CSV table of C-alpha atoms in Angstrom, one decimal:
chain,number,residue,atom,x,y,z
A,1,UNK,CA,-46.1,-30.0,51.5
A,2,UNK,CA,-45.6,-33.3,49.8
A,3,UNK,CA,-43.1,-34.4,53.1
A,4,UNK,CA,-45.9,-33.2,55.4
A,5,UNK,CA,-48.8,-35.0,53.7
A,6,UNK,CA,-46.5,-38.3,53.4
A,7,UNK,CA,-46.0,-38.2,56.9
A,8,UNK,CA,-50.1,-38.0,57.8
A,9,UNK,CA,-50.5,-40.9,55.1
A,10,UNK,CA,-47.9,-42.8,57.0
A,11,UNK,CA,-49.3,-42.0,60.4
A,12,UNK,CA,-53.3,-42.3,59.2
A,13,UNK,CA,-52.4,-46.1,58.7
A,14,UNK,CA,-51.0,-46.6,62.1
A,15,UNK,CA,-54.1,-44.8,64.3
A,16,UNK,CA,-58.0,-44.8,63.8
A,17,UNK,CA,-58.3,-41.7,65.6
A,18,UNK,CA,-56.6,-38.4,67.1
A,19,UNK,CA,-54.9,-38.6,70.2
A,20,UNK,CA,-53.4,-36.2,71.9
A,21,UNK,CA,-50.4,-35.9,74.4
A,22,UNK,CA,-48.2,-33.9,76.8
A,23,UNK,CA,-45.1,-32.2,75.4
A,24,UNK,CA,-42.5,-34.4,77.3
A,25,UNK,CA,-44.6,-37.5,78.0
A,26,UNK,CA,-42.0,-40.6,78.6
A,27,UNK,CA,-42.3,-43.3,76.3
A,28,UNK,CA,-41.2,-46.5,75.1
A,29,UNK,CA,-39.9,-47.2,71.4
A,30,UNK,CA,-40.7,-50.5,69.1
A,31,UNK,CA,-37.7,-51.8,70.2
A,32,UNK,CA,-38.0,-51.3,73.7
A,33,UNK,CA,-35.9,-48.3,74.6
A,34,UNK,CA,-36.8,-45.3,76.5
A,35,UNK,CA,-38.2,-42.2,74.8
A,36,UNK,CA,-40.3,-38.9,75.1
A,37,UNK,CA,-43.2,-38.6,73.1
A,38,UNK,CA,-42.4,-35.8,70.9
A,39,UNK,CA,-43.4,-33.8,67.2
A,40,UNK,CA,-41.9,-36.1,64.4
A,41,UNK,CA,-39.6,-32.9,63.4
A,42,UNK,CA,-37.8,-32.6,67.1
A,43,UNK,CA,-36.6,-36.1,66.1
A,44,UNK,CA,-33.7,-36.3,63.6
A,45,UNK,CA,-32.8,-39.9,63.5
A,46,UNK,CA,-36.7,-40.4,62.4
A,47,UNK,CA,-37.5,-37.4,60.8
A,48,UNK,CA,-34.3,-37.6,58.5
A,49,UNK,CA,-35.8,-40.5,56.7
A,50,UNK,CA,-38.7,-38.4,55.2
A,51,UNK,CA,-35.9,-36.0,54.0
A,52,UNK,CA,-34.4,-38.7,51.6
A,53,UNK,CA,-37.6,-39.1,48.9
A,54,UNK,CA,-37.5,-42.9,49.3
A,55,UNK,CA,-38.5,-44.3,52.7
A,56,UNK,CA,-37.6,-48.0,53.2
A,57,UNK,CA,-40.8,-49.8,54.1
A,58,UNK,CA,-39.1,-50.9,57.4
A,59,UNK,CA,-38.8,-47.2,58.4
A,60,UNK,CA,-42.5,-46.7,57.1
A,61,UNK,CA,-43.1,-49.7,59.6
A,62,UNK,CA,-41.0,-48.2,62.3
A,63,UNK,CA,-42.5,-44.7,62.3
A,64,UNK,CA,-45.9,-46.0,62.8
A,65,UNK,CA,-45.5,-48.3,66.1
A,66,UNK,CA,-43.3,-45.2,67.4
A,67,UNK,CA,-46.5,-43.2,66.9
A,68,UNK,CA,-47.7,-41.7,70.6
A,69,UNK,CA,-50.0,-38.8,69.3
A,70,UNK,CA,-50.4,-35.3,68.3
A,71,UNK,CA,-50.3,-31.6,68.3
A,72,UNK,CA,-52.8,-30.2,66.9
A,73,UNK,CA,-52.5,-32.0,63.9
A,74,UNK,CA,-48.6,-32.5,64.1
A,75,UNK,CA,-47.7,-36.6,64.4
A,76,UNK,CA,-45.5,-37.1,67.5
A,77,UNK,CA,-43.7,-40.3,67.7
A,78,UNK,CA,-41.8,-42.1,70.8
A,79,UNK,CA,-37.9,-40.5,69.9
A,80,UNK,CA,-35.0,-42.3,71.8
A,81,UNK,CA,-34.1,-40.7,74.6
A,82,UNK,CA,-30.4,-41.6,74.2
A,83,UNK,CA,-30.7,-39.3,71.0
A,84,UNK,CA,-30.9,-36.1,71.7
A,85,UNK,CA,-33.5,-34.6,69.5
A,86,UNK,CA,-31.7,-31.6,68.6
A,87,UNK,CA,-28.2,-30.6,69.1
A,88,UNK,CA,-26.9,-27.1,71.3
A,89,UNK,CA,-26.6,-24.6,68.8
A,90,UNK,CA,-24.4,-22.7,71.3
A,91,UNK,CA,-21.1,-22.5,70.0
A,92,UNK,CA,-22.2,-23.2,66.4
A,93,UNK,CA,-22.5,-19.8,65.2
A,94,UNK,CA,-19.2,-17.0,65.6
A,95,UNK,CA,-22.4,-14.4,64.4
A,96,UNK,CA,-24.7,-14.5,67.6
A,97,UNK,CA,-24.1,-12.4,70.6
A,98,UNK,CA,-23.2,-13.8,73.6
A,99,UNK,CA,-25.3,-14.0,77.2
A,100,UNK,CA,-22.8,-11.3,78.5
A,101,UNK,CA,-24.6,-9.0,75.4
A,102,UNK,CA,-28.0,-10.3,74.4
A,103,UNK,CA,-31.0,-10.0,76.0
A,104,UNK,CA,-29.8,-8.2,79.3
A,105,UNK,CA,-32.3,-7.2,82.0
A,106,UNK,CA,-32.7,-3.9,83.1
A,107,UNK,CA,-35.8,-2.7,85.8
A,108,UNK,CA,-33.9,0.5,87.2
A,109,UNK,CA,-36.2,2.6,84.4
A,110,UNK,CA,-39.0,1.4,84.8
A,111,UNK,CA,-42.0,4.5,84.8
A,112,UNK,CA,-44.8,1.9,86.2
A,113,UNK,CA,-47.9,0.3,85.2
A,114,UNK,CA,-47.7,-1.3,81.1
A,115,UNK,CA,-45.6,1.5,79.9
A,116,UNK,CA,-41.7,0.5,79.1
A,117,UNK,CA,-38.8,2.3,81.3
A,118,UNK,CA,-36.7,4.5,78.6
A,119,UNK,CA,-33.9,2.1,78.1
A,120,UNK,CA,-35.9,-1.8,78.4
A,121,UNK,CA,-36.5,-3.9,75.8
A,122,UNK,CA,-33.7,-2.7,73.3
A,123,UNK,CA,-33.5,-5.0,70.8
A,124,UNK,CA,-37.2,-3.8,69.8
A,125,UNK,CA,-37.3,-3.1,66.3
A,126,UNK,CA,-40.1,-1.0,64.0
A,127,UNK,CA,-40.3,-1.8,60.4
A,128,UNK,CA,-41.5,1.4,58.2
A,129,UNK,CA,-43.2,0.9,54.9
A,130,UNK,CA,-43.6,3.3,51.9
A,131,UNK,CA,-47.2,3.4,50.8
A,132,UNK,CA,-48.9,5.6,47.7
A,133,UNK,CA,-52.4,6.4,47.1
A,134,UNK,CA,-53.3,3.3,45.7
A,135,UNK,CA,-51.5,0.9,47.6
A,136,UNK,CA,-52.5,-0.7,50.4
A,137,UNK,CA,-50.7,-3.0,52.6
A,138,UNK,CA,-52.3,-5.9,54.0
A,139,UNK,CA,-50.5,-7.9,56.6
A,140,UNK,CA,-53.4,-10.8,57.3
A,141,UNK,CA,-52.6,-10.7,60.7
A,142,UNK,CA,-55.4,-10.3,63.2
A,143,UNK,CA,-53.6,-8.1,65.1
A,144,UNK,CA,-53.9,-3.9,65.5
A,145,UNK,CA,-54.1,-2.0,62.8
A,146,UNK,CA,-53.8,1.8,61.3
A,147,UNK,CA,-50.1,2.2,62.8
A,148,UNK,CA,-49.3,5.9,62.9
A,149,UNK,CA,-47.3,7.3,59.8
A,150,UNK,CA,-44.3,9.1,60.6
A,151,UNK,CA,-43.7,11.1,57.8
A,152,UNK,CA,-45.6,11.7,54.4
A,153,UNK,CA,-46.2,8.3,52.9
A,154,UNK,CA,-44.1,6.4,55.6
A,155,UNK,CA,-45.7,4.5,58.0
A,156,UNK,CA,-45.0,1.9,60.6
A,157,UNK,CA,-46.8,-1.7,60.5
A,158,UNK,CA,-44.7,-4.2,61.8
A,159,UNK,CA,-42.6,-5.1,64.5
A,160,UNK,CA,-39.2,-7.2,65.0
A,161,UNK,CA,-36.3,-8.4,67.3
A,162,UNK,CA,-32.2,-7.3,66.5
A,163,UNK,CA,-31.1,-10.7,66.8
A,164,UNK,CA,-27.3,-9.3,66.3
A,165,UNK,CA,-25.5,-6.2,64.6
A,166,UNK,CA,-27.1,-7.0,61.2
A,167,UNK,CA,-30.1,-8.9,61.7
A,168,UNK,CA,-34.0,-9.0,63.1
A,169,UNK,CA,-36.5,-11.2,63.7
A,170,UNK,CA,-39.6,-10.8,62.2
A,171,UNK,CA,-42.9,-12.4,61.1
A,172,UNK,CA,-42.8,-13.3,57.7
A,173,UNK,CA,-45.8,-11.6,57.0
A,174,UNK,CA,-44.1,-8.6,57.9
A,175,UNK,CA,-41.4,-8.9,54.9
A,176,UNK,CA,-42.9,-7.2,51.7
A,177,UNK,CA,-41.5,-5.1,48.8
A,178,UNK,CA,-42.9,-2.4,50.4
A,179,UNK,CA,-40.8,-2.5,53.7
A,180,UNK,CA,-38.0,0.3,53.4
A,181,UNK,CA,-36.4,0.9,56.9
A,182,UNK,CA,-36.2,-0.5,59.9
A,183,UNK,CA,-35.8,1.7,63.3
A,184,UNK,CA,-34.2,0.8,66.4
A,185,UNK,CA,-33.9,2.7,69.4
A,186,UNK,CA,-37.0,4.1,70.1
A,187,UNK,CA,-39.4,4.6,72.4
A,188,UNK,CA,-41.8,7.7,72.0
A,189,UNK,CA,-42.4,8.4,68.2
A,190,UNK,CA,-43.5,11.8,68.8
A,191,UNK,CA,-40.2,12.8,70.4
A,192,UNK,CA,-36.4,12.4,69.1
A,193,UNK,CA,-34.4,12.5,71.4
A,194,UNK,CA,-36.8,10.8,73.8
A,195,UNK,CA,-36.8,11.8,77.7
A,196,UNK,CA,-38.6,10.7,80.7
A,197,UNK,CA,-38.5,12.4,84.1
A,198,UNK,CA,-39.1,11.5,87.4
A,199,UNK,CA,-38.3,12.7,91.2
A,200,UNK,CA,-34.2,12.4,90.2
A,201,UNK,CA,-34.7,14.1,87.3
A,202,UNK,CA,-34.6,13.7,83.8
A,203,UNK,CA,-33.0,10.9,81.7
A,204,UNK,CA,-32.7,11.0,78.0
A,205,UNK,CA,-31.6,8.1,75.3
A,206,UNK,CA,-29.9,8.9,71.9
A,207,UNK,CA,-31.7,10.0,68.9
A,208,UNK,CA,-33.5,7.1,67.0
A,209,UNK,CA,-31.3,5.2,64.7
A,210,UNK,CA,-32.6,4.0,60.9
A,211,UNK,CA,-31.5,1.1,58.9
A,212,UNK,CA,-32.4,0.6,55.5
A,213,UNK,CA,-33.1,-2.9,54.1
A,214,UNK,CA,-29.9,-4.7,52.2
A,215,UNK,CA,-32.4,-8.6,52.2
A,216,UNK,CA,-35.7,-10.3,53.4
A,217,UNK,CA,-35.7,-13.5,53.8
A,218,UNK,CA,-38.8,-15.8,54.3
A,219,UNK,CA,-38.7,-19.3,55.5
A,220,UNK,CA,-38.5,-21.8,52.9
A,221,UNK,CA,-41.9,-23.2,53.7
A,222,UNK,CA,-44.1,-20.2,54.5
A,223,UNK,CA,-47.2,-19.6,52.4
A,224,UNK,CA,-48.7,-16.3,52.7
A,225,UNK,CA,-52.2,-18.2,52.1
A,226,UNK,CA,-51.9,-20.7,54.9
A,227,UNK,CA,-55.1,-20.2,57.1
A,228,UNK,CA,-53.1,-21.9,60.2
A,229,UNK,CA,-50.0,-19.4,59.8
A,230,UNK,CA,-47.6,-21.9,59.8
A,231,UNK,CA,-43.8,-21.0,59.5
A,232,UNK,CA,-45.0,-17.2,59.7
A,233,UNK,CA,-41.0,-15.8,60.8
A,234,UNK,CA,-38.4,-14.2,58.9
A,235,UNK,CA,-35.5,-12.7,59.1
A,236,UNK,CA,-34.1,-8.9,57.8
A,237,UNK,CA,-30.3,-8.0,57.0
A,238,UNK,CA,-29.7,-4.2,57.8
A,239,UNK,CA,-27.9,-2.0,55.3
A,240,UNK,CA,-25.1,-1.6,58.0
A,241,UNK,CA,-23.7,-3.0,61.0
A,242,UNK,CA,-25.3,-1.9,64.0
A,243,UNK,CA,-23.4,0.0,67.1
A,244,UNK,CA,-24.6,-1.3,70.5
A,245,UNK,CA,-25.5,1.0,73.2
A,246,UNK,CA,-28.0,0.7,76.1
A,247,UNK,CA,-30.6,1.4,74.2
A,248,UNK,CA,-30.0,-0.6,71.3
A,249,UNK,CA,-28.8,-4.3,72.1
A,250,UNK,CA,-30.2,-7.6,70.8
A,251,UNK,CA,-31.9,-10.4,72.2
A,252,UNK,CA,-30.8,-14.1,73.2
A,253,UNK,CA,-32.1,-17.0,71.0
A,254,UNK,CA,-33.4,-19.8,72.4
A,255,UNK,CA,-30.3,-22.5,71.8
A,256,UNK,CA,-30.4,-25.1,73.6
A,257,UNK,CA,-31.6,-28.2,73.3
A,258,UNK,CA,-34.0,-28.3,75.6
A,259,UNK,CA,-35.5,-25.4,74.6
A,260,UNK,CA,-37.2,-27.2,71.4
A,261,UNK,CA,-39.4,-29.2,74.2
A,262,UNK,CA,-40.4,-26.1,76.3
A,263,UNK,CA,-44.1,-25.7,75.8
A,264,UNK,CA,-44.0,-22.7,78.5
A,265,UNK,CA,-47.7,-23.6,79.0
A,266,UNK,CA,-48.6,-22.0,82.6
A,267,UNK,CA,-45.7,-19.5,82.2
A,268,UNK,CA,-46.0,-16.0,82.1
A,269,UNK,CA,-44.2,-14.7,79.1
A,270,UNK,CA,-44.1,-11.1,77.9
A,271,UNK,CA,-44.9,-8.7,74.8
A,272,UNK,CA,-44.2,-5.6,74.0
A,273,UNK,CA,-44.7,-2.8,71.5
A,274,UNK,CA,-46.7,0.1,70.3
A,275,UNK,CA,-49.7,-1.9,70.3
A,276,UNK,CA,-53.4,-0.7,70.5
A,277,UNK,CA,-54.4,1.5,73.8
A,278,UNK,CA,-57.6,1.1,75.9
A,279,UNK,CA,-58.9,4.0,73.8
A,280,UNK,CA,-58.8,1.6,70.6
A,281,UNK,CA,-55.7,4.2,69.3
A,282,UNK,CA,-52.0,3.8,68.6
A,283,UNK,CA,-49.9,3.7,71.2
A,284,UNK,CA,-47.2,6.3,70.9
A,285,UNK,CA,-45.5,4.9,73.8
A,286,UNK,CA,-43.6,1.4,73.6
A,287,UNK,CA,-45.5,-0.8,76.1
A,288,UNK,CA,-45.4,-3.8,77.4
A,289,UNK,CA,-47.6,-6.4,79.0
A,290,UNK,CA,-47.4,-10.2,80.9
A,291,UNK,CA,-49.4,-13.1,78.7
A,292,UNK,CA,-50.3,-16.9,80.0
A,293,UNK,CA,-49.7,-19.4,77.6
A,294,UNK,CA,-52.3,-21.7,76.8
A,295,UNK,CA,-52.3,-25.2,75.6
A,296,UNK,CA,-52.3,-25.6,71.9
A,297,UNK,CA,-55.5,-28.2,71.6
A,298,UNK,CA,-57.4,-25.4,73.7
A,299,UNK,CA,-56.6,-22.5,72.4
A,300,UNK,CA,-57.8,-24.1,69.1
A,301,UNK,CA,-60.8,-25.0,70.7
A,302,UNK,CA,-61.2,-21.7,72.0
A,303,UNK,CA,-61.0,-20.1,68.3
A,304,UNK,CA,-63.7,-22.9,67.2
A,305,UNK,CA,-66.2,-22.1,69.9
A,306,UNK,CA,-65.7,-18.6,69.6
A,307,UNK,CA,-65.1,-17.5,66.3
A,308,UNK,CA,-65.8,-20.8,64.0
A,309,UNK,CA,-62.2,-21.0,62.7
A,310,UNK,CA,-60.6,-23.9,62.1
A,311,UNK,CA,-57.3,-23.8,63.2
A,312,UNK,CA,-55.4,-26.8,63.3
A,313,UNK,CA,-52.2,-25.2,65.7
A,314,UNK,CA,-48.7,-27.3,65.5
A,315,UNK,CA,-45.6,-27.5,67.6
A,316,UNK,CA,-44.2,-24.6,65.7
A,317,UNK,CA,-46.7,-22.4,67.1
A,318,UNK,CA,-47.5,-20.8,70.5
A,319,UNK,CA,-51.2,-19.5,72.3
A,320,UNK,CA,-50.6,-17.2,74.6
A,321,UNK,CA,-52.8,-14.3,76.0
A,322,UNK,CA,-56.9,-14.5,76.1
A,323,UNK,CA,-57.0,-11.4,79.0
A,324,UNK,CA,-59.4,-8.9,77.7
A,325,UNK,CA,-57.9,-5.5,76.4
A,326,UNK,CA,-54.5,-7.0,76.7
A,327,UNK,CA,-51.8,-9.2,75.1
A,328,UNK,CA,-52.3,-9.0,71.3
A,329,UNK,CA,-53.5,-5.2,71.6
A,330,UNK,CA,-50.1,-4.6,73.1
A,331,UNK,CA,-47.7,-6.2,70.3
A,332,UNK,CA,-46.7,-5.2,67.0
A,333,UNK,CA,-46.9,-8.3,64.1
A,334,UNK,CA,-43.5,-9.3,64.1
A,335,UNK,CA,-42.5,-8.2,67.4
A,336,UNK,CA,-41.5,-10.5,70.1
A,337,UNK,CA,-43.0,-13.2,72.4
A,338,UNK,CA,-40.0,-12.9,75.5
A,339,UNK,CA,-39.1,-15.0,78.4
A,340,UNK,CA,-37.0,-13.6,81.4
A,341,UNK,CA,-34.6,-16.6,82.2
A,342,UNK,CA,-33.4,-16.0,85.8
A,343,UNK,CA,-30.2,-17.3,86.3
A,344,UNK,CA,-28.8,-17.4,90.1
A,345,UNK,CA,-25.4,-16.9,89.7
A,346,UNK,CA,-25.0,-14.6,86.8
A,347,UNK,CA,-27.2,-11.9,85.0
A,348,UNK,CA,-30.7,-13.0,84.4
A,349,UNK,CA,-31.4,-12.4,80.4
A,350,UNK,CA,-34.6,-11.7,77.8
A,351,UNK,CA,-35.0,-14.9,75.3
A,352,UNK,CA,-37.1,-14.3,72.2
A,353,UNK,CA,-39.3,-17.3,72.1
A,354,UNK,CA,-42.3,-16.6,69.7
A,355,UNK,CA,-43.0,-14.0,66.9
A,356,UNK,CA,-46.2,-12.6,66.6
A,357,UNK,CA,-48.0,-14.2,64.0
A,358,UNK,CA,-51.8,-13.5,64.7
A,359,UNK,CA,-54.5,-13.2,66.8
A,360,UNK,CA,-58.2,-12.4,66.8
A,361,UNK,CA,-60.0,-9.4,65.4
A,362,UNK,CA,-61.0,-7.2,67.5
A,363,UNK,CA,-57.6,-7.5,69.5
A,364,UNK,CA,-57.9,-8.5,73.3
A,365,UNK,CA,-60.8,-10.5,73.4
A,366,UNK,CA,-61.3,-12.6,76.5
A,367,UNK,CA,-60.3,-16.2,75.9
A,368,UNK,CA,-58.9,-15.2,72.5
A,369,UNK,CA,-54.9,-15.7,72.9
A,370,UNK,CA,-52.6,-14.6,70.4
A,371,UNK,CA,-50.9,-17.3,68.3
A,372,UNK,CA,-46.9,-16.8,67.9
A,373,UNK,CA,-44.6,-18.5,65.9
A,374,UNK,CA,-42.1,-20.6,67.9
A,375,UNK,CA,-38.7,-19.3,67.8
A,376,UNK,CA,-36.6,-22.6,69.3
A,377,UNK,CA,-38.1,-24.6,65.9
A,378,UNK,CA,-36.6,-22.6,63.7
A,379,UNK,CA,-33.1,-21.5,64.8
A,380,UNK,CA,-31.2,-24.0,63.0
A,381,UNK,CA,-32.7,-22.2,60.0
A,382,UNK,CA,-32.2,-18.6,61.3
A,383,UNK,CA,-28.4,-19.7,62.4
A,384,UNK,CA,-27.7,-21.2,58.9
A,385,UNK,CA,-29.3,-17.5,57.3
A,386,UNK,CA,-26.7,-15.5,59.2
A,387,UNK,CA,-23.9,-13.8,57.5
A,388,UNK,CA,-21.0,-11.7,58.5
């Protein structure tokens, strides 16, 4: 907090008021070089300085002429284009899977309208929390709640992402002392094994596989009372190794470099889960649904009007959704925010690029998107987590 609010005190002295700018608007630098306009963080050679306690004036000095604007209420400053303002994370971790394994795309299932086919969507994770009489498990997020119990005191609240054979993505939100298993593999939780039919018959997926919980861990910065959500992701190392099949595989990670400046504003990006129903009741069936992603300055603006909150949305986060009935109403907290990535001359794979963090209550409302953490700002952090 003390980095974030030197940064503002820095920046405050530079501009009188807010401005605001596009994600990957060109720029020119104090000295004269040619930049993008981007958040102070997505800028190492800058940002690096407010990581050393002492800033030399002339980087204080520096920081404010390269200021170009904001998101939400993030600084964004003119970063060198020569630079690049994060580095391929490709071939940096021996732990990730592959594109031949992760996030693989798979339509010849598929039963039709929101439900899932039997075997899409694999890396989709529930996370299954023991609760007594007395407790009560409150996961702030806006999103569905009263998740069906599965047994006794069990019961499912959360969702999450296998990111490889020990870990998943999840909200941090999601991580409590309560959480006791996480399941994988499933797709009806009224039936195990689970079967679909149609005119060729009948196809069935292996029983439902459980993982107990050997770690949680939050990111550094997250603060459970943080109105604006920020840094709501986390990450959860299984008791055991997990054997791929096709119905259990993980999802890709956005690693690129370019990824970081992606706002996917226009796009249509995809959630899934055992969200809410159009009868306002659990969803026994994992579904899945398309979500537009909105600009961050109006889907703030949207909450304000609409709802009188105060949300001050950063490049860390992601709107998407606002079609009433759907997108929040469809995902599990936790679960993931995907984008197919078509590639022409090889398979076309599934990139987990939010988290679902929250979203208005009721779910679904019309305007109302749902706000997800972004996954590219954060997988420096999630790749440096990892181990064997």
């Amino acid at each position: 907090m003390v980095l974030r609010d030197s940064i503002y005190l820095f920046l405050a002295l530079a501009v009188a008021t807010e401005t605001l700018s596009n994600p990957v608007d060109p720029c020119q630098t104090p000295n004269g070089q040619k930049g993008t306009c981007v958040p102070l963080q997505d800028c190492p050679n800058l940002h690096s300085h407010f990581e050393k306690g002492t800033i030399d004036p002339k980087i204080k000095t520096y920081v404010q002429r390269s200021h170009c604007g904001f998101v939400g209420h993030d600084p964004k400053v003119c970063c060198p284009s020569a630079t690049p303002p994060a580095k391929s994370l490709l071939a940096s971790s021996h732990l990730l899977p592959n594109r031949t394994i992760c996030g693989m795309y798979t339509d010849n299932r598929i039963i039709g309208g929101e439900k899932t086919g039997l075997d899409e969507f694999p890396w989709m994770a529930l996370l299954q929390y023991k609760i007594g009489t007395s407790a009560k498990i409150d996961l702030k997020a806006g999103f569905a709640k009263g998740y069906f119990a599965d047994n006794g005191n069990l019961v499912f609240e959360c969702g999450g992402s296998l990111i490889n054979k020990r870990y998943v993505l999840t909200a941090a939100h999601c991580l409590l002392p309560e959480l006791v298993k996480v399941r994988l593999g499933e797709y009806n939780t009224e039936t195990n094994p689970d079967c679909v039919s149609n005119s060729l018959g009948t196809d069935c997926a292996p029983p439902v596989q459980d993982f107990g919980v050997e770690e949680q861990i939050v990111y550094r910065s997250y603060d459970s009372e943080d109105s604006d959500h920020y840094h709501d992701i986390g990450l959860i190392r299984l008791d055991r190794d997990v054997e791929y099949s096709d119905f259990i595989t993980p999802i890709c990670l956005p690693l690129e470099t370019e990824d970081v400046y992606k706002s996917y504003v226009g796009k249509q990006l995809t959630v899934a889960g055992w969200g809410i129903t159009e009868r306002d009741v659990k969803s026994t069936i994992k579904l899945k649904v398309n979500v537009p992603v909105m600009e961050l300055p109006e889907c703030a603006r949207k909450y304000k009007d609409l709802l009188n909150l105060n949300l001050a949305l950063d490049s860390g986060q992601i709107c998407a959704g606002g079609v009433k009935g759907k997108d929040s109403c469809r995902a599990d907290s936790g679960g993931p925010l995907m984008h197919l990535k078509l590639e022409k001359r090889r398979e076309s794979n599934f990139y987990v690029v939010g988290v679902v963090s929250f979203g208005p209550t009721p779910c679904g409302q019309k305007n109302l998107p749902g706000v997800y953490t972004k996954v590219s700002k954060y997988v420096t952090w999630i790749v440096e987590n990892l181990k064997p």
